Coordinates of C-alpha atoms in Angstrom, one line a residue:
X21 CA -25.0 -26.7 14.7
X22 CA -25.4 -28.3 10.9
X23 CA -22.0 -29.8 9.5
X24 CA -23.0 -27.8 6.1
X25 CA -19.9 -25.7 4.5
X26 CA -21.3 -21.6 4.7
X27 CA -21.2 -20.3 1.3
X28 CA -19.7 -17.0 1.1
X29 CA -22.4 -14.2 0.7
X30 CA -19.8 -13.3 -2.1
X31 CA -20.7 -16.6 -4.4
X32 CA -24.1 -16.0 -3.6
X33 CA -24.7 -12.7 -4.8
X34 CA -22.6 -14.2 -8.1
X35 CA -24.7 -16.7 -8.4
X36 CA -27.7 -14.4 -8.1
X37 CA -26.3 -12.7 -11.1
X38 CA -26.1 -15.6 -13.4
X39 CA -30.1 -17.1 -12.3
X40 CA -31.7 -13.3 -13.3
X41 CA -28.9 -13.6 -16.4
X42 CA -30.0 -17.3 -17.4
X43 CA -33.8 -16.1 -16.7
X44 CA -33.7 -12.9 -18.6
X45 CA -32.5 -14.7 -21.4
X46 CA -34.9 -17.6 -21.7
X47 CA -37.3 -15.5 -21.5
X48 CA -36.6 -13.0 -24.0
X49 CA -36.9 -10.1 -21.5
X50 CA -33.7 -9.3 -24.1
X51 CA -32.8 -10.7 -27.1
X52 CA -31.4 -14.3 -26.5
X53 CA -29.7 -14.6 -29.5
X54 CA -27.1 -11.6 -28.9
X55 CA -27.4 -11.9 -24.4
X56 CA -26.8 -15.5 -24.8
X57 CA -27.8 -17.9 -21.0
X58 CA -25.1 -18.4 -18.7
X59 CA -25.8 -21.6 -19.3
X60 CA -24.8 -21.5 -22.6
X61 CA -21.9 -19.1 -21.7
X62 CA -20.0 -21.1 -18.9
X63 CA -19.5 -24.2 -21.1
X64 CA -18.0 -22.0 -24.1
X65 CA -15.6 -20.3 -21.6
X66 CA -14.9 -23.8 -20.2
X67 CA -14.1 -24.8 -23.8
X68 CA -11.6 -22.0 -24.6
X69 CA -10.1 -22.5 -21.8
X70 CA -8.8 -26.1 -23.5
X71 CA -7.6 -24.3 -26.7
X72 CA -3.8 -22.7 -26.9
X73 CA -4.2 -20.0 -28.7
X74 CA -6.8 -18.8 -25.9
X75 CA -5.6 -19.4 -23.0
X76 CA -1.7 -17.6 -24.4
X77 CA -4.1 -14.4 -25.1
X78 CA -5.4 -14.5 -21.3
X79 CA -1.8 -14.8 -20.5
X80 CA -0.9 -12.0 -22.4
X81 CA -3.4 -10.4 -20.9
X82 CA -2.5 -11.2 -17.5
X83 CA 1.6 -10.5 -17.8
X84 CA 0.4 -6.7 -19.0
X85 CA -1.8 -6.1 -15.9
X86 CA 0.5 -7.3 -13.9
X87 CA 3.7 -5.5 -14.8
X88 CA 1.4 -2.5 -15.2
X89 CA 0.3 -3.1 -11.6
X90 CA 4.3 -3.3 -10.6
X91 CA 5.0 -0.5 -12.5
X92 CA 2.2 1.5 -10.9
X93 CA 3.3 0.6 -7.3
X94 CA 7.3 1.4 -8.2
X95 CA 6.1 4.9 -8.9
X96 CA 3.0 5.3 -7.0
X97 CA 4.4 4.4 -3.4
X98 CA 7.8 6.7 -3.6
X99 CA 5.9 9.7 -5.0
X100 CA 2.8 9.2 -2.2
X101 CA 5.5 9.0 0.2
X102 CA 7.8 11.8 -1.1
X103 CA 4.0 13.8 -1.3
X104 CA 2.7 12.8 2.0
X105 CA 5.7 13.9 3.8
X106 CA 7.2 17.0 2.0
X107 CA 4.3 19.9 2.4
X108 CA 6.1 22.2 0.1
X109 CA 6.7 19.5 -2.6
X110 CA 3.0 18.5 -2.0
X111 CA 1.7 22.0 -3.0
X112 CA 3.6 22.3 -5.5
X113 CA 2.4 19.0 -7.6
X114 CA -1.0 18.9 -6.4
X115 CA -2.5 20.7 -9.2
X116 CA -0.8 18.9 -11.7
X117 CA -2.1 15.9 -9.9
X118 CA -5.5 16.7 -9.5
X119 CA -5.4 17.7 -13.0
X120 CA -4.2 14.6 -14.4
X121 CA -6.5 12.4 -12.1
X122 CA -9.6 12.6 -14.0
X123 CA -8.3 11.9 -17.2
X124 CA -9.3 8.3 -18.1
X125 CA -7.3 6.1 -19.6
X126 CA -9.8 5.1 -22.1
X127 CA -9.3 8.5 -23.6
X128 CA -5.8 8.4 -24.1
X129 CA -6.3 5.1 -26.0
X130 CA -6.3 7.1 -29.6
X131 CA -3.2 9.2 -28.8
X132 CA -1.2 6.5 -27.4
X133 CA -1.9 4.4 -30.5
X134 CA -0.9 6.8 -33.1
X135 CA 2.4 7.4 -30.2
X136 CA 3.5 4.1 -29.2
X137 CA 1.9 1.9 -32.2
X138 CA -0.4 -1.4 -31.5
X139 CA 2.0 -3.2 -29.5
X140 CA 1.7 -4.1 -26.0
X141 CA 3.6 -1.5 -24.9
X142 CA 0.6 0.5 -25.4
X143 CA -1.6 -1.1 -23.3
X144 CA 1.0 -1.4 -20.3
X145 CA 1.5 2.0 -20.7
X146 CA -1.7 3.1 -20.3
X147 CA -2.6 1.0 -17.3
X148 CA 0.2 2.1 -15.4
X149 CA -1.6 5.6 -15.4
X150 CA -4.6 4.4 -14.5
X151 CA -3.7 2.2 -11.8
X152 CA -0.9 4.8 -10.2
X153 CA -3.6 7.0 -8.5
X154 CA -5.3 5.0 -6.2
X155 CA -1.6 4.1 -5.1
X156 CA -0.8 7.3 -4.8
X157 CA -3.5 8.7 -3.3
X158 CA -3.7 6.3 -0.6
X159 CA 0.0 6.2 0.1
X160 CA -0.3 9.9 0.1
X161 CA -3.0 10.2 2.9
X162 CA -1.8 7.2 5.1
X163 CA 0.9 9.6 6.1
X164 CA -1.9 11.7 7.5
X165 CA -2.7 8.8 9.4
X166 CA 0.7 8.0 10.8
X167 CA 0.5 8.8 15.2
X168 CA 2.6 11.5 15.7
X169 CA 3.9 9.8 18.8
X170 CA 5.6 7.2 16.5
X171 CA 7.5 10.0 14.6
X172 CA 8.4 11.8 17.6
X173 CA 9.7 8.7 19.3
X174 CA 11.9 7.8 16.5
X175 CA 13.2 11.4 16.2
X176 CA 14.1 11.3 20.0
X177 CA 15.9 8.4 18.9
X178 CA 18.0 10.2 16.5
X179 CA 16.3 8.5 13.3
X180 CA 17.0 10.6 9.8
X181 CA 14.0 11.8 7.5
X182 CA 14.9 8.8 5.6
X183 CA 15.0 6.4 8.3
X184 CA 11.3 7.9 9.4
X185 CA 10.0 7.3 6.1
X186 CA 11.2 3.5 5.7
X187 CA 10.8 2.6 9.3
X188 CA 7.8 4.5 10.3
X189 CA 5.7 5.9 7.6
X190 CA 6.1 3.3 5.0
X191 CA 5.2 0.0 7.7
X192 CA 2.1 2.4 8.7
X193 CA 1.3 3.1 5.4
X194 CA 1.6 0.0 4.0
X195 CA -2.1 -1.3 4.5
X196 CA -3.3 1.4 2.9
X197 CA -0.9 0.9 -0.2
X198 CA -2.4 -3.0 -0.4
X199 CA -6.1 -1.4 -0.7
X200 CA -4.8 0.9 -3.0
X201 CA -3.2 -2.1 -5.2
X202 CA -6.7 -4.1 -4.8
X203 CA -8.4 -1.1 -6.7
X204 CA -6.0 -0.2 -9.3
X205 CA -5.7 -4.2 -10.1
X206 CA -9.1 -3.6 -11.5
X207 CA -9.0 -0.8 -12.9
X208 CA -5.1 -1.8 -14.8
X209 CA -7.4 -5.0 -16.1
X210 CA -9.7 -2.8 -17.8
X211 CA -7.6 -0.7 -19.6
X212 CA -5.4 -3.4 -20.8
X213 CA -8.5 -4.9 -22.1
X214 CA -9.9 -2.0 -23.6
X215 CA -6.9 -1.3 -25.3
X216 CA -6.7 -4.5 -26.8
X217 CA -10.1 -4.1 -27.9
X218 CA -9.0 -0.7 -29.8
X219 CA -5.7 -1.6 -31.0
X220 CA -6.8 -5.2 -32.7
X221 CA -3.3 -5.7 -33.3
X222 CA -1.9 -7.2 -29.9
X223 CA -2.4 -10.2 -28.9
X224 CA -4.7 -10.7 -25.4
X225 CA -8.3 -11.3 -24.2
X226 CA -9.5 -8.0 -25.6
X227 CA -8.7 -8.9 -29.3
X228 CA -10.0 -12.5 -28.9
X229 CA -13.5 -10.3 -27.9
X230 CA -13.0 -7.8 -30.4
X231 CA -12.3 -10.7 -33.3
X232 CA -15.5 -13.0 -32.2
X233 CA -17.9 -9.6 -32.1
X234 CA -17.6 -9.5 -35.9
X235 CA -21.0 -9.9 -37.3
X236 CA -22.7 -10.9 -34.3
X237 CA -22.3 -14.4 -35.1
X238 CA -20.2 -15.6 -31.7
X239 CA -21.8 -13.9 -28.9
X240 CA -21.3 -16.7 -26.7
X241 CA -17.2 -16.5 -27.1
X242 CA -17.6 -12.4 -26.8
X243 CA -19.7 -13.2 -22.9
X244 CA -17.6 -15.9 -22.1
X245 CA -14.5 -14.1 -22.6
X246 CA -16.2 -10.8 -20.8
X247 CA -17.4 -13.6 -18.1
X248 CA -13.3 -14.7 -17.9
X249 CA -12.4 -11.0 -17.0
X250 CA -15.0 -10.8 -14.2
X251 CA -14.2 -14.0 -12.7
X252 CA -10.1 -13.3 -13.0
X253 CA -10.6 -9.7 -11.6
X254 CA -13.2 -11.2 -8.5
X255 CA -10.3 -14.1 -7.9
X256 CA -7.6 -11.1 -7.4
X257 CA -9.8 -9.1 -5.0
X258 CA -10.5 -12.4 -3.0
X259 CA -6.6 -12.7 -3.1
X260 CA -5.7 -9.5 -2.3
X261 CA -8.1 -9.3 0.3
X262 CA -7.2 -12.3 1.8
X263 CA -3.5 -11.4 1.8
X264 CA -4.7 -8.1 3.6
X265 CA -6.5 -9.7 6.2
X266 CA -3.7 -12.1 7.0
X267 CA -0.7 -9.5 6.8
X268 CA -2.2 -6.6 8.4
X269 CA -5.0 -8.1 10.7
X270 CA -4.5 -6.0 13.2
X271 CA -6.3 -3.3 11.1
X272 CA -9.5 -5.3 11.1
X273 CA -12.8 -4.1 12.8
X274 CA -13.4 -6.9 15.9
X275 CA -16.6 -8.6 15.3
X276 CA -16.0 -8.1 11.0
X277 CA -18.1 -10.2 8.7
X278 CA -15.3 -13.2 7.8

C-alpha cells in the first residue's frame, strides 16, 4: 500500500469550495471586484491575523460564543433532564417550548438592542437562546433512549430519583448532550456575529465585517473575515467530533468512515 498521508474527504470537499470560488471569480461568472478569489482572500486573512486590533476582535468574538455555549449547557442539560424525566412537568412546558423554538435569534436582535444596549451582553444573551434548544432537545429525548433495565436495576438497588438521574440518565444521556453542544456551537457563532454586525458598537469579528463593508471598497477584509468564521466554526466541529469519538466510542457504528 502507498506511504501517501489520506486527506480527509472533509479538506477535500473545502478545497473544492475554494477552486469553483477562485474559478468563478476569474472568470467573471460574478463580479470579481465585490466576490474577490480565494486567492486573494486567504493572504488578507493571513495578514489580519498579524494585526492586534484584529485578532483581540476574534477574541472577543470567541469569549462570547463560548460563555454563551456554557451558559446554554448550564441551563439546557438540567431542564432536558428535569423535562425528560417528569411527564407532568413535560406537558406542562411543552407548549411554551415549542413556541419559543422557532423564534430566531436574528429576530430578537432589534428588541434586545433597544433592552440591553450595544454591549456584549447583548450578543451573549442572544446566543444562549439560540444555542439552548438543540441542548435541550437532545438531552430531553436521550431519556427516551435510556434501557429501562438500567433504571429498574438501580431502583432494585434502592437508588433515589436523584441518584437515577445523575448516575443513570445523565451518563446515558451525555452523548447525546455532546451532539447537541456540536450544533448549538454553530449556531451560538452566528448569532454573536450577527449581532455584532447589527449593534456596530461592540467590539468582535462581526463589527470588523460590518466597518470594512462600508462603500464596497474592502471586500477582501469583509470575505476574509467571513472565511475566519467558517474555518473557526469547521475547527470546533472537528474538535468536538473528535472528542465524541474518543469519549463515547462505544456509540460508534462498527465499520464507520474514520
Amino acid at each position: 500500500m502507498s506511504g501517501a498521508p489520506r486527506v480527509p474527504a472533509s479538506l477535500i470537499g473545502l478545497a473544492g469550495f475554494f477552486a469553483v470560488w477562485e474559478v468563478a471569480s476569474r472568470t467573471d461568472l460574478v463580479p470579481g471586484y465585490y466576490l474577490r478569489p480565494p486567492s486573494v482572500v486567504l493572504p488578507t486573512m493571513v495578514r489580519l491575523l498579524g494585526d492586534v486590533e484584529f485578532v483581540r476582535a476574534v477574541l472577543a468574538t470567541l469569549v462570547a460564543t463560548l460563555l454563551a455555549l456554557v451558559i446554554a449547557v448550564l441551563i439546557a442539560v438540567p431542564a432536558g433532564l428535569v423535562l425528560g424525566s417528569v411527564p407532568p412537568v413535560r406537558r406542562a412546558v411543552m407548549t411554551l417550548v415549542e413556541f419559543l423554538r422557532p423564534i430566531p435569534s436574528v429576530a430578537l436582535i432589534p428588541l434586545a438592542l433597544l433592552t440591553f444596549g450595544t454591549g456584549p451582553d447583548t450578543k451573549v444573551t442572544l446566543a444562549v437562546y439560540g444555542a439552548l434548544w438543540p441542548i435541550l432537545f437532545n438531552t430531553m429525548y436521550a431519556l427516551d433512549e435510556v434501557d429501562p433495565l438500567h433504571v429498574e436495576t438501580a431502583r432494585a438497588f434502592g437508588t433515589s430519583r436523584l441518584g437515577l438521574l445523575r448516575r443513570v440518565a445523565l451518563p446515558s444521556a451525555a452523548p447525546f448532550v455532546l451532539t447537541g453542544v456540536r450544533l448549538s456551537f454553530a449556531i451560538a457563532l452566528a448569532v454573536v456575529i450577527s449581532t455584532e454586525l447589527f449593534s456596530g458598537g461592540t467590539i468582535g469579528l462581526g463589527q470588523v465585517v460590518n466597518t470594512a463593508s462600508g462603500g464596497g471598497f474592502n471586500m477582501d477584509t469583509v470575505l476574509a473575515g467571513t472565511v475566519l468564521a467558517g474555518l473557526i466554526g469547521f475547527g470546533a466541529n472537528a474538535g468536538l467530533e473528535w472528542l465524541h469519538r474518543r469519549a463515547f466510542g462505544w456509540t460508534q457504528p462498527r465499520g464507520g468512515a474514520e
